[in-house]
JSON list of C-alpha atoms in Angstrom, two decimals:
[
{"chain": "A", "resi": 3, "resn": "MET", "atom": "CA", "xyz": [55.51, 173.55, 55.68]},
{"chain": "A", "resi": 4, "resn": "HIS", "atom": "CA", "xyz": [51.96, 172.84, 55.15]},
{"chain": "A", "resi": 5, "resn": "ASN", "atom": "CA", "xyz": [51.83, 174.88, 52.22]},
{"chain": "A", "resi": 6, "resn": "ALA", "atom": "CA", "xyz": [54.96, 173.00, 50.82]},
{"chain": "A", "resi": 7, "resn": "ARG", "atom": "CA", "xyz": [53.24, 169.40, 51.38]},
{"chain": "A", "resi": 8, "resn": "ARG", "atom": "CA", "xyz": [50.18, 170.67, 49.91]},
{"chain": "A", "resi": 9, "resn": "LEU", "atom": "CA", "xyz": [52.10, 171.79, 46.65]},
{"chain": "A", "resi": 10, "resn": "ASP", "atom": "CA", "xyz": [54.10, 168.95, 46.35]},
{"chain": "A", "resi": 11, "resn": "ILE", "atom": "CA", "xyz": [57.08, 170.99, 46.65]},
{"chain": "A", "resi": 12, "resn": "ASP", "atom": "CA", "xyz": [61.03, 169.48, 47.71]},
{"chain": "A", "resi": 13, "resn": "LEU", "atom": "CA", "xyz": [61.91, 172.06, 49.68]},
{"chain": "A", "resi": 14, "resn": "THR", "atom": "CA", "xyz": [65.79, 170.43, 48.87]},
{"chain": "A", "resi": 15, "resn": "THR", "atom": "CA", "xyz": [64.97, 171.42, 45.10]},
{"chain": "A", "resi": 16, "resn": "VAL", "atom": "CA", "xyz": [63.68, 175.38, 45.51]},
{"chain": "A", "resi": 17, "resn": "ASP", "atom": "CA", "xyz": [66.58, 177.83, 44.65]},
{"chain": "A", "resi": 18, "resn": "ALA", "atom": "CA", "xyz": [65.79, 180.70, 46.90]},
{"chain": "A", "resi": 19, "resn": "ILE", "atom": "CA", "xyz": [63.46, 182.02, 49.77]},
{"chain": "A", "resi": 20, "resn": "VAL", "atom": "CA", "xyz": [62.13, 185.21, 49.79]},
{"chain": "A", "resi": 21, "resn": "LEU", "atom": "CA", "xyz": [61.07, 187.45, 52.81]},
{"chain": "A", "resi": 22, "resn": "SER", "atom": "CA", "xyz": [59.18, 190.28, 51.75]},
{"chain": "A", "resi": 23, "resn": "HIS", "atom": "CA", "xyz": [58.39, 191.35, 55.58]},
{"chain": "A", "resi": 24, "resn": "GLY", "atom": "CA", "xyz": [58.54, 189.69, 58.91]},
{"chain": "A", "resi": 25, "resn": "HIS", "atom": "CA", "xyz": [55.22, 189.32, 59.90]},
{"chain": "A", "resi": 26, "resn": "TYR", "atom": "CA", "xyz": [55.03, 186.13, 61.77]},
{"chain": "A", "resi": 27, "resn": "ASP", "atom": "CA", "xyz": [52.71, 184.44, 59.56]},
{"chain": "A", "resi": 28, "resn": "HIS", "atom": "CA", "xyz": [55.58, 184.42, 56.65]},
{"chain": "A", "resi": 29, "resn": "THR", "atom": "CA", "xyz": [58.34, 183.48, 58.80]},
{"chain": "A", "resi": 30, "resn": "GLY", "atom": "CA", "xyz": [57.13, 180.74, 61.37]},
{"chain": "A", "resi": 31, "resn": "GLY", "atom": "CA", "xyz": [57.73, 178.18, 58.49]},
{"chain": "A", "resi": 32, "resn": "LEU", "atom": "CA", "xyz": [61.05, 179.19, 57.91]},
{"chain": "A", "resi": 33, "resn": "LYS", "atom": "CA", "xyz": [62.96, 177.27, 60.70]},
{"chain": "A", "resi": 34, "resn": "GLN", "atom": "CA", "xyz": [60.75, 173.87, 60.14]},
{"chain": "A", "resi": 35, "resn": "ALA", "atom": "CA", "xyz": [61.54, 174.54, 56.34]},
{"chain": "A", "resi": 36, "resn": "MET", "atom": "CA", "xyz": [66.06, 174.69, 57.25]},
{"chain": "A", "resi": 37, "resn": "GLU", "atom": "CA", "xyz": [65.40, 171.87, 59.42]},
{"chain": "A", "resi": 38, "resn": "HIS", "atom": "CA", "xyz": [63.64, 169.70, 56.69]},
{"chain": "A", "resi": 39, "resn": "GLY", "atom": "CA", "xyz": [66.39, 170.36, 53.98]},
{"chain": "A", "resi": 40, "resn": "ALA", "atom": "CA", "xyz": [65.72, 174.13, 52.81]},
{"chain": "A", "resi": 41, "resn": "ARG", "atom": "CA", "xyz": [69.41, 175.19, 52.07]},
{"chain": "A", "resi": 42, "resn": "ALA", "atom": "CA", "xyz": [68.48, 177.66, 49.32]},
{"chain": "A", "resi": 43, "resn": "PRO", "atom": "CA", "xyz": [69.60, 181.69, 49.91]},
{"chain": "A", "resi": 44, "resn": "LEU", "atom": "CA", "xyz": [67.57, 183.72, 52.45]},
{"chain": "A", "resi": 45, "resn": "TYR", "atom": "CA", "xyz": [66.64, 187.11, 50.25]},
{"chain": "A", "resi": 46, "resn": "LEU", "atom": "CA", "xyz": [64.79, 189.43, 53.00]},
{"chain": "A", "resi": 47, "resn": "HIS", "atom": "CA", "xyz": [63.85, 193.08, 53.66]},
{"chain": "A", "resi": 48, "resn": "PRO", "atom": "CA", "xyz": [65.44, 194.90, 56.17]},
{"chain": "A", "resi": 49, "resn": "GLN", "atom": "CA", "xyz": [62.75, 195.33, 57.91]},
{"chain": "A", "resi": 50, "resn": "ALA", "atom": "CA", "xyz": [61.95, 192.08, 57.90]},
{"chain": "A", "resi": 51, "resn": "VAL", "atom": "CA", "xyz": [64.06, 191.18, 60.67]},
{"chain": "A", "resi": 52, "resn": "ILE", "atom": "CA", "xyz": [62.40, 193.97, 63.38]},
{"chain": "A", "resi": 53, "resn": "ARG", "atom": "CA", "xyz": [60.70, 191.94, 66.09]},
{"chain": "A", "resi": 54, "resn": "ARG", "atom": "CA", "xyz": [56.49, 192.57, 65.61]},
{"chain": "A", "resi": 55, "resn": "TYR", "atom": "CA", "xyz": [54.12, 190.62, 67.96]},
{"chain": "A", "resi": 56, "resn": "SER", "atom": "CA", "xyz": [50.80, 189.30, 67.00]},
{"chain": "A", "resi": 57, "resn": "GLY", "atom": "CA", "xyz": [48.89, 190.58, 70.30]},
{"chain": "A", "resi": 58, "resn": "LYS", "atom": "CA", "xyz": [48.06, 187.25, 70.71]},
{"chain": "A", "resi": 59, "resn": "PRO", "atom": "CA", "xyz": [49.56, 185.03, 73.03]},
{"chain": "A", "resi": 60, "resn": "ALA", "atom": "CA", "xyz": [51.48, 182.02, 71.76]},
{"chain": "A", "resi": 61, "resn": "THR", "atom": "CA", "xyz": [49.44, 181.01, 68.51]},
{"chain": "A", "resi": 62, "resn": "ALA", "atom": "CA", "xyz": [50.58, 177.63, 66.72]},
{"chain": "A", "resi": 63, "resn": "GLY", "atom": "CA", "xyz": [51.86, 180.64, 64.22]},
{"chain": "A", "resi": 64, "resn": "ARG", "atom": "CA", "xyz": [53.86, 182.64, 66.03]},
{"chain": "A", "resi": 65, "resn": "SER", "atom": "CA", "xyz": [57.24, 183.74, 64.47]},
{"chain": "A", "resi": 66, "resn": "ALA", "atom": "CA", "xyz": [60.16, 180.70, 64.68]},
{"chain": "A", "resi": 67, "resn": "TRP", "atom": "CA", "xyz": [62.26, 184.23, 65.31]},
{"chain": "A", "resi": 68, "resn": "HIS", "atom": "CA", "xyz": [61.06, 184.37, 69.05]},
{"chain": "A", "resi": 69, "resn": "ARG", "atom": "CA", "xyz": [61.02, 180.66, 70.14]}
]
């Protein structure tokens, strides 16, 4: 969300969301993006849904997948 705002990207106009891997710093904003109007198809690598941990307790960038 932060980067979309900084780049002035209207999430309702996005054609596709592509995740090459499932690290929490890449997937963490996905839930918020969907809540703010992104309705684009989601394309992801099969391993992107493997549960991962940062090794840090509940950081701000913690994955939205595990909330």
